GROMACS .gro file of C-alpha atoms in nm:
model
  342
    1UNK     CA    1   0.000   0.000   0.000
    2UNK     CA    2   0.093   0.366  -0.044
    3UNK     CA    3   0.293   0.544   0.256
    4UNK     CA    4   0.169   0.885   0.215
    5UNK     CA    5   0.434   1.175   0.432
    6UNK     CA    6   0.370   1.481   0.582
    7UNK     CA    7   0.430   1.749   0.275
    8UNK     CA    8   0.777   1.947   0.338
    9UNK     CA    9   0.799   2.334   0.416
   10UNK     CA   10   0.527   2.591   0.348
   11UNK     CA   11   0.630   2.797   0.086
   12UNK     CA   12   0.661   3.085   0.323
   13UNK     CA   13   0.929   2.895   0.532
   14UNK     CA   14   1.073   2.704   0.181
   15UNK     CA   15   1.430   2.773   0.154
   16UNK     CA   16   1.475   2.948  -0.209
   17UNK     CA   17   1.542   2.809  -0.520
   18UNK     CA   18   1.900   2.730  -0.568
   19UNK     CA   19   1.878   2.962  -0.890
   20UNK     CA   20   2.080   2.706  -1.166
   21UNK     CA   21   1.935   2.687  -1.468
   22UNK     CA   22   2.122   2.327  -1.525
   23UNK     CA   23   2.059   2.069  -1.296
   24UNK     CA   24   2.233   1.721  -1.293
   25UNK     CA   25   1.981   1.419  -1.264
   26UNK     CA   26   2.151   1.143  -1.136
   27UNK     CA   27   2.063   0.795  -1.058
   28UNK     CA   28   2.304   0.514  -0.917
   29UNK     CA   29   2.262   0.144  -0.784
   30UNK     CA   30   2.500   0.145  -0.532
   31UNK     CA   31   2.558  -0.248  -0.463
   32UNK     CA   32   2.534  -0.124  -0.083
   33UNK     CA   33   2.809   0.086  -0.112
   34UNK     CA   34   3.064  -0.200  -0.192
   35UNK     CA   35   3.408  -0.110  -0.332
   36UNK     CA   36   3.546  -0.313  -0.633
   37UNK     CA   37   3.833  -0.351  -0.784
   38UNK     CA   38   3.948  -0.248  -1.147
   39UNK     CA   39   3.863  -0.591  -1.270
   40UNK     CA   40   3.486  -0.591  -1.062
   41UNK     CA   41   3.616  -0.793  -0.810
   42UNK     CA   42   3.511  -0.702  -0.446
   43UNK     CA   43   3.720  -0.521  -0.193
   44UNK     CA   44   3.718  -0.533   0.178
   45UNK     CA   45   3.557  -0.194   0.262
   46UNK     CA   46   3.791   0.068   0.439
   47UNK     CA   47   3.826   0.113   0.798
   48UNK     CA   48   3.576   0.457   0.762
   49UNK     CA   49   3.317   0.240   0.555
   50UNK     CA   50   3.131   0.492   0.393
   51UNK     CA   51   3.426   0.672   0.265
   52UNK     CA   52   3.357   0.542  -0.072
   53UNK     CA   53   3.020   0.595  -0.101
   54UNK     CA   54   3.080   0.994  -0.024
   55UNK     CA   55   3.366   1.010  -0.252
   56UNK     CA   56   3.152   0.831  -0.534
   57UNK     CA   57   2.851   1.074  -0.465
   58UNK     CA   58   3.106   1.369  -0.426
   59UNK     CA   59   3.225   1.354  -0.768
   60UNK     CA   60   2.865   1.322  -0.934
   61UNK     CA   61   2.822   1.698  -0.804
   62UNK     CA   62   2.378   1.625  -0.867
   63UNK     CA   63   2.166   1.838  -0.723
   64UNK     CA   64   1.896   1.542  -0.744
   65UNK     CA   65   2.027   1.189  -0.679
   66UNK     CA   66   1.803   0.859  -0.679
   67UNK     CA   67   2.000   0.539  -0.502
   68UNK     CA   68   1.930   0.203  -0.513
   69UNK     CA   69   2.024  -0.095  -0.318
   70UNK     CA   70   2.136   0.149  -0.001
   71UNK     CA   71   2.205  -0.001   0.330
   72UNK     CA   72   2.100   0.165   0.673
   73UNK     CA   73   2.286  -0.001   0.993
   74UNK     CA   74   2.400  -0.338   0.849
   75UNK     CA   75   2.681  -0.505   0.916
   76UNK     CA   76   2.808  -0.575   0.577
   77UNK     CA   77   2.876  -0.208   0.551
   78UNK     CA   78   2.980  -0.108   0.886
   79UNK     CA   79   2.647  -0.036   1.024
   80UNK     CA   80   2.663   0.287   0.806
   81UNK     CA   81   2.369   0.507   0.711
   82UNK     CA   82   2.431   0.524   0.322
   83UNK     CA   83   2.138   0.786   0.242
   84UNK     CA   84   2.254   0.998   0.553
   85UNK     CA   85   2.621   0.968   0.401
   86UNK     CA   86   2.517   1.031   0.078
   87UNK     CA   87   2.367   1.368   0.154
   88UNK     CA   88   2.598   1.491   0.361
   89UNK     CA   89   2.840   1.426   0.046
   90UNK     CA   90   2.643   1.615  -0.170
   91UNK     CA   91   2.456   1.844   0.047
   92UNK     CA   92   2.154   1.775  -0.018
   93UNK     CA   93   1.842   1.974   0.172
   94UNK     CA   94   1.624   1.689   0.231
   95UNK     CA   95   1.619   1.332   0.111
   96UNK     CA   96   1.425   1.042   0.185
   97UNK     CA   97   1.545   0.691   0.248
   98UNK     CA   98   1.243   0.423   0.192
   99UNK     CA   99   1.286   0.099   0.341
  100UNK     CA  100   1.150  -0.195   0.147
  101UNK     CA  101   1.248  -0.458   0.414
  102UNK     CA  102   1.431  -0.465   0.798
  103UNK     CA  103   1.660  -0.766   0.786
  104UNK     CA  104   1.977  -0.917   0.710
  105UNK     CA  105   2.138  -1.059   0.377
  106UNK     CA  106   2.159  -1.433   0.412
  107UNK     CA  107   2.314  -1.614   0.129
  108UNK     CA  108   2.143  -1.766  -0.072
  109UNK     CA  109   1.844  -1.703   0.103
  110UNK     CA  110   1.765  -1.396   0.073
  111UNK     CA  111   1.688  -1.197   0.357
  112UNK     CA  112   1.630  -1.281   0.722
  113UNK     CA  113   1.361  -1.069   0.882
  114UNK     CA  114   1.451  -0.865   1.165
  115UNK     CA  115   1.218  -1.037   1.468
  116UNK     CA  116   1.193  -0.613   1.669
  117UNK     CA  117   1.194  -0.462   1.314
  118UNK     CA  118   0.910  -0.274   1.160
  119UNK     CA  119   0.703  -0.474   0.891
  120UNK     CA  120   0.657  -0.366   0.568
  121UNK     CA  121   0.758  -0.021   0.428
  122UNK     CA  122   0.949   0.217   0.667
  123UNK     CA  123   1.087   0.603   0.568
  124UNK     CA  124   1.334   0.769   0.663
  125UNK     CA  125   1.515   1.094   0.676
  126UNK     CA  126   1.736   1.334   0.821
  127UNK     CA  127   1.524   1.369   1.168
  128UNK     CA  128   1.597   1.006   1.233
  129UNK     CA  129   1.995   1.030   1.152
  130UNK     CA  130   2.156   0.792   1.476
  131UNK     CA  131   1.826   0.665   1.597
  132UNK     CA  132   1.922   0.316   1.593
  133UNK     CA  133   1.671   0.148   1.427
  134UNK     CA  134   1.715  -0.221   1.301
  135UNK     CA  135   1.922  -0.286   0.969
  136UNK     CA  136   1.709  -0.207   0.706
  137UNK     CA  137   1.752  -0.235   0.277
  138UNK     CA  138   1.549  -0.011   0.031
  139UNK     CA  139   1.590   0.327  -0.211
  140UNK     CA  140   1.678   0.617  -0.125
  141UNK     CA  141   1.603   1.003  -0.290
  142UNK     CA  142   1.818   1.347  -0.185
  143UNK     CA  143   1.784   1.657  -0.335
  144UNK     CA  144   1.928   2.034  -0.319
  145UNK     CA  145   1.597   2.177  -0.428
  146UNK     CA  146   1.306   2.273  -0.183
  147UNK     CA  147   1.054   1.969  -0.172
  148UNK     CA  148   0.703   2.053  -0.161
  149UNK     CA  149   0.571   1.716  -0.082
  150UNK     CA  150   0.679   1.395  -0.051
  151UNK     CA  151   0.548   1.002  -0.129
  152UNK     CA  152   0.649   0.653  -0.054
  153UNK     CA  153   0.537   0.321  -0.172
  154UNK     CA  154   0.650  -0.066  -0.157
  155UNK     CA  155   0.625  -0.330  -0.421
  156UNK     CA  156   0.560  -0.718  -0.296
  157UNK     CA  157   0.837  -0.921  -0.434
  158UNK     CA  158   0.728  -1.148  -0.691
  159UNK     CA  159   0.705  -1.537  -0.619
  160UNK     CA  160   0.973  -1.703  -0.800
  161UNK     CA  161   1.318  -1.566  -0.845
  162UNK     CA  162   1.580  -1.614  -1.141
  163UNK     CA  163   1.963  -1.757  -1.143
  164UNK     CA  164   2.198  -1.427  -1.144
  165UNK     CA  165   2.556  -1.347  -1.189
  166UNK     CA  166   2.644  -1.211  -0.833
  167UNK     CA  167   2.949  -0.977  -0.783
  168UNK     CA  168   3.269  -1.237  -0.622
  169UNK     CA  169   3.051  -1.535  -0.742
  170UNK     CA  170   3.144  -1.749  -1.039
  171UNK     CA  171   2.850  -1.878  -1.265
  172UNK     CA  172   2.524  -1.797  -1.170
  173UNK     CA  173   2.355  -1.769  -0.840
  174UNK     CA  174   2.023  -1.866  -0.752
  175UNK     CA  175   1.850  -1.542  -0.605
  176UNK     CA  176   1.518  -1.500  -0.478
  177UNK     CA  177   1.289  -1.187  -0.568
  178UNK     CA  178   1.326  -0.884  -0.265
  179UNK     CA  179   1.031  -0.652  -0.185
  180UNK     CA  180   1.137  -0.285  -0.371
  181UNK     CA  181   1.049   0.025  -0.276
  182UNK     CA  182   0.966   0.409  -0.488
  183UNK     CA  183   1.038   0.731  -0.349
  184UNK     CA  184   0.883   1.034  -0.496
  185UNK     CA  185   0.912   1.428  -0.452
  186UNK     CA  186   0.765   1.758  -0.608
  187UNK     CA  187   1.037   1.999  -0.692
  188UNK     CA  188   1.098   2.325  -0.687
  189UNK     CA  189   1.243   2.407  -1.022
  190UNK     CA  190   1.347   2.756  -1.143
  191UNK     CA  191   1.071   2.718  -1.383
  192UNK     CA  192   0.818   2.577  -1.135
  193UNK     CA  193   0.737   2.259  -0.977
  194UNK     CA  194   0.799   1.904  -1.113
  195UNK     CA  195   0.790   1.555  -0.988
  196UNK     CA  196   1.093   1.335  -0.936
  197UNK     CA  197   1.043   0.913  -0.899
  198UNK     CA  198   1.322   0.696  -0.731
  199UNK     CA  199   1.287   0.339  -0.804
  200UNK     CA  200   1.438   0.007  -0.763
  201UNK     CA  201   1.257  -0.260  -0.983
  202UNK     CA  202   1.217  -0.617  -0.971
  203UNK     CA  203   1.468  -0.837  -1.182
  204UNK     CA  204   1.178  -1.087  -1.289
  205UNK     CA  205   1.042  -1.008  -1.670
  206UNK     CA  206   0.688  -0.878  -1.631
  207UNK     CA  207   0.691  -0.860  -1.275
  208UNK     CA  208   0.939  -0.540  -1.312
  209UNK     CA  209   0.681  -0.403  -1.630
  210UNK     CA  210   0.384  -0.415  -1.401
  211UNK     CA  211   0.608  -0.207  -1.110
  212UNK     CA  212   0.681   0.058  -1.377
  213UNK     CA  213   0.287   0.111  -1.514
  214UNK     CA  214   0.199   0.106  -1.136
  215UNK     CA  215   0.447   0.378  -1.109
  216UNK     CA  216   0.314   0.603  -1.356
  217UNK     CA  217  -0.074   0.559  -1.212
  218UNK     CA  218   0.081   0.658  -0.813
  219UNK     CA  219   0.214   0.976  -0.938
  220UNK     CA  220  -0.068   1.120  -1.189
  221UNK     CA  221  -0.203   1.298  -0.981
  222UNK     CA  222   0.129   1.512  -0.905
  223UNK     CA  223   0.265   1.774  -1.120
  224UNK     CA  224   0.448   1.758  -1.425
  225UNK     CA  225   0.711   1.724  -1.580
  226UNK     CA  226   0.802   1.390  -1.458
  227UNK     CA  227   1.118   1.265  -1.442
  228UNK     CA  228   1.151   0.905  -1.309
  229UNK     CA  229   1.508   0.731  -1.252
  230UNK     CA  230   1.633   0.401  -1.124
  231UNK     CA  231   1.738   0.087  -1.207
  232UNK     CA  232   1.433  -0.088  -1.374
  233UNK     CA  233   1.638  -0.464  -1.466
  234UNK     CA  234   1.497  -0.363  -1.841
  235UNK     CA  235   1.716  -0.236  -2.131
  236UNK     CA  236   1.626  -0.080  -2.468
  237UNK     CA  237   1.270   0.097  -2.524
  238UNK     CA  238   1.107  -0.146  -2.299
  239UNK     CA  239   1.067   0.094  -1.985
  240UNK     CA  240   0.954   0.410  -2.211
  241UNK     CA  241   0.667   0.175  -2.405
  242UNK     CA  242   0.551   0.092  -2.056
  243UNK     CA  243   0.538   0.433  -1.910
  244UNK     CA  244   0.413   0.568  -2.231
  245UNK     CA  245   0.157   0.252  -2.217
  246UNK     CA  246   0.013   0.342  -1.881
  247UNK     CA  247  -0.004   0.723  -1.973
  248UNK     CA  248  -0.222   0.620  -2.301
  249UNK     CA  249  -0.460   0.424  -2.083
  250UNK     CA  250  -0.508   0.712  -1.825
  251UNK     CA  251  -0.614   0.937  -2.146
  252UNK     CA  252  -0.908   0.692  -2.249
  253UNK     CA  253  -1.225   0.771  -2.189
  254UNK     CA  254  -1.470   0.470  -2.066
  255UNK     CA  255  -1.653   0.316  -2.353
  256UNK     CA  256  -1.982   0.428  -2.201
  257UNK     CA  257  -1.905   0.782  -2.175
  258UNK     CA  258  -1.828   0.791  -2.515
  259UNK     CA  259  -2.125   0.653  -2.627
  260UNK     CA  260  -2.337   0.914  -2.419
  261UNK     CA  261  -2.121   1.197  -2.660
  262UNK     CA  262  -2.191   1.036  -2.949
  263UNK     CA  263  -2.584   0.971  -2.892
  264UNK     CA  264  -2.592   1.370  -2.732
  265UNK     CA  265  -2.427   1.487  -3.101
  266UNK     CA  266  -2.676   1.275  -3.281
  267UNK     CA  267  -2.982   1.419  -3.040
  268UNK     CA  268  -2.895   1.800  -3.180
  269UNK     CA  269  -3.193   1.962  -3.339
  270UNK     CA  270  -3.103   2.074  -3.744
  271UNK     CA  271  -2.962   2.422  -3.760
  272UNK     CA  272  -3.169   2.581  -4.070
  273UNK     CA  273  -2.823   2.763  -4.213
  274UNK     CA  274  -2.505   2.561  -4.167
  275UNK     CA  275  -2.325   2.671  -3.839
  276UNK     CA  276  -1.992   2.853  -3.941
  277UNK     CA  277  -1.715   2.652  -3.860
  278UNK     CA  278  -1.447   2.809  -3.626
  279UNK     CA  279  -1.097   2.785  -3.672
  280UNK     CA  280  -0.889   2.620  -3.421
  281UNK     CA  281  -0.520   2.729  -3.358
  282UNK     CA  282  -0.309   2.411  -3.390
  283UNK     CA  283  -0.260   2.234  -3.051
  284UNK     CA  284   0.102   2.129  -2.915
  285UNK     CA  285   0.215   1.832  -3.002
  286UNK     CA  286   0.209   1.657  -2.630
  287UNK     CA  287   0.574   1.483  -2.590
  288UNK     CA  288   0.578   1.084  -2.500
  289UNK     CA  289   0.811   0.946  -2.231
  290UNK     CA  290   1.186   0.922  -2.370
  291UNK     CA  291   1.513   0.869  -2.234
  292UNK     CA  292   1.731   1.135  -2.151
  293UNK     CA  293   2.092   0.922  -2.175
  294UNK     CA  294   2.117   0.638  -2.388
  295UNK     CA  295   2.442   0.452  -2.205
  296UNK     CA  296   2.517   0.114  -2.096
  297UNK     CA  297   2.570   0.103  -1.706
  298UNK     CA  298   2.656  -0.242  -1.592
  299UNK     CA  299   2.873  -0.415  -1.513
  300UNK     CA  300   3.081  -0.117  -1.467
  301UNK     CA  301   3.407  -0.212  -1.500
  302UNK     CA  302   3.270  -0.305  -1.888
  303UNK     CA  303   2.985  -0.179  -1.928
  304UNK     CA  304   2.735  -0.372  -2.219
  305UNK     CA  305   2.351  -0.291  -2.144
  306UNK     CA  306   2.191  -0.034  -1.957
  307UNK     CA  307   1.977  -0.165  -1.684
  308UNK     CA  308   2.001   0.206  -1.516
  309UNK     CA  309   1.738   0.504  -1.673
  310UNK     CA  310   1.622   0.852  -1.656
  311UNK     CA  311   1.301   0.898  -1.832
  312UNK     CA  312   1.070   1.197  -1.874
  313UNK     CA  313   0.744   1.291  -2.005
  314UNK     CA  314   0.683   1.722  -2.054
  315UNK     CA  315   1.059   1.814  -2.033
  316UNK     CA  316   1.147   1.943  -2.409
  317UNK     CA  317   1.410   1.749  -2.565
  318UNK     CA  318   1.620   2.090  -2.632
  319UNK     CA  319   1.605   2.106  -2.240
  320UNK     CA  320   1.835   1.802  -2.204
  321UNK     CA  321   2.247   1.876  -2.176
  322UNK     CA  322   2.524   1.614  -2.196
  323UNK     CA  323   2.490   1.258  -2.035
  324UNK     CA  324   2.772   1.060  -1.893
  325UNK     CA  325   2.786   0.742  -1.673
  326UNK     CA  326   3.131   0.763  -1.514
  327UNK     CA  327   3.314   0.502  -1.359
  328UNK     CA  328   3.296   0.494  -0.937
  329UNK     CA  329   3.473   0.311  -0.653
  330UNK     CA  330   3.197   0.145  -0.555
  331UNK     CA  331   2.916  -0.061  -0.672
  332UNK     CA  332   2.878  -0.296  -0.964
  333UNK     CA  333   2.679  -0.035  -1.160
  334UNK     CA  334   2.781   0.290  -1.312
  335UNK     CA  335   2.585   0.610  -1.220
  336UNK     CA  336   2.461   0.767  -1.531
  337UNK     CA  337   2.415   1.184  -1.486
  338UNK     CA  338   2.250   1.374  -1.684
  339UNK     CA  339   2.166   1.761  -1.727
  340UNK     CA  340   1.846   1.893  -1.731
  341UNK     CA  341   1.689   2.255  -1.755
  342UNK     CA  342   1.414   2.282  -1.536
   0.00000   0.00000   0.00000
């Protein structure tokens, strides 16, 4: 079910727009902040364990970052709050960290539930920096623009999982399916509000497609443009023919309804001189869903596909800059940046 948050600052106590007319988008899977080597083989993490993950973040410079796969208090990562380090690194104003389960990583077996954990989806942010709570997994959103409101939901993971090449694993790993979570925020753009989605998808085919249209129906309601980021396990036009699906379905109008238009057409009375016919200024093309970076992402020391997006819907296509997806210290993915005027 949807987890629904307080909305952030009235606009009389909103901190002002940073002024840029640029702004770097940036989304990156962060493998729980683990380093790798040159070659993509793990590395012990450093005795200050999120060191990496700030120096990774650091050099992005984004004024809007999505993470995925971000650890809060667990072991493997020296009980480190990732989102908390994250935004500190990039000074972010507010962020959200969304928590699709409280556990432990068990090989093979997924997760283990944490027994005094909460269940189901749990947020976040920087009010609750050092309270303790149980090790938790999930996505994560931060941002240097004033947030008007923001949203949370979880996914159920789906009931099968799929064999998986696992980073300091040979072959292929047999990995069960993990709840995911979305984050999502309303902006404060120089040119007005817009709406930013974090997400995390599922790796099963179909299971994933279904997250994404459920996506686009949680957010219509919020204003545009939309920008939404994450890695979505699907490559090529698949993720923009699903958004741009679910947007195409929103704009139909129910069979019945347009039969009562047609039947109250038919049901006009004969005018006895034809009605002059008045001339309609041409309407504005409205823009589908397209990618804004077109890059493969993973693995990253090679990257060959791009499992890692930033798609939009009502941003102009002359409003999009230069894309990159440089190579990091950590993680298994590469981040892929992008500017954007907004």
């Amino acid at each position: 079910m949807p987890y629904r948050l307080k909305p952030g600052p009235s606009p009389g106590d909103r901190v002002p727009s940073c002024g840029v007319s640029q702004l770097r988008i940036a989304t990156f899977n962060l493998l729980h902040g683990q380093p790798l080597a040159p070659d993509g083989a793990p590395r012990p993490y450093p005795s200050d364990p999120g060191g990496p993950l700030a120096e990774a973040v650091a050099a992005l410079d984004a004024d809007v970052l999505a993470l995925q796969e971000v650890d809060r208090h667990q072991a493997r990562s020296g009980l480190t709050d990732q989102a908390a380090v994250a935004a500190a690194a990039m000074g972010a104003k507010d962020w959200r960290f969304a928590a699709a389960l409280h556990g432990r990583p068990a090989p093979v077996a997924g997760w283990v539930p944490e027994p005094s954990g909460p269940v189901g989806l749990r947020v976040y942010g920087p009010d609750e920096v050092g309270d303790g709570a149980a090790p938790s997994y999930g996505t994560a959103l931060l941002t240097r623009l004033p947030v008007r409101h923001w949203r949370a939901r979880r996914f159920a993971p789906a009931p099968f999982g799929l064999p998986l090449r696992v980073a300091g694993r040979r072959g292929l790993t047999p990995v069960p399916d993990e709840p995911r979570a979305a984050l999502a925020a309303v902006l404060e753009g120089e040119h007005g509000p817009f709406t930013v989605v974090a997400a995390h998808l599922s790796f099963v085919p179909g299971w994933n497609m279904a997250q994404l249209a459920g996506i686009r129906r949680w957010i219509a309601d919020l204003p545009r443009p939309y920008l939404v980021l994450g890695d979505f396990n699907l490559v090529g036009a698949v993720p923009r023919t699903v958004l741009g699906g679910a947007t195409a379905l929103e704009r139909t109008a129910p069979r019945a309804r347009v039969r009562e238009l047609r039947a109250a057409r038919r049901a006009r009375p004969v005018l006895a001189e034809p009605r002059r016919r008045r001339v309609r200024e041409p309407r504005p093309r409205l823009q589908g869903w397209y990618d804004l970076a077109r890059t493969p992402t993973y693995p990253s020391h090679r990257p060959a596909v791009q499992f890692d997006h930033v798609l939009a819907i009502g941003v102009p296509r002359t409003a999009v800059g230069p894309a990159a997806a440089p190579r990091a210290v950590v993680s298994d993915h590469r981040p892929l940046l992008v500017e954007v005027s907004l």
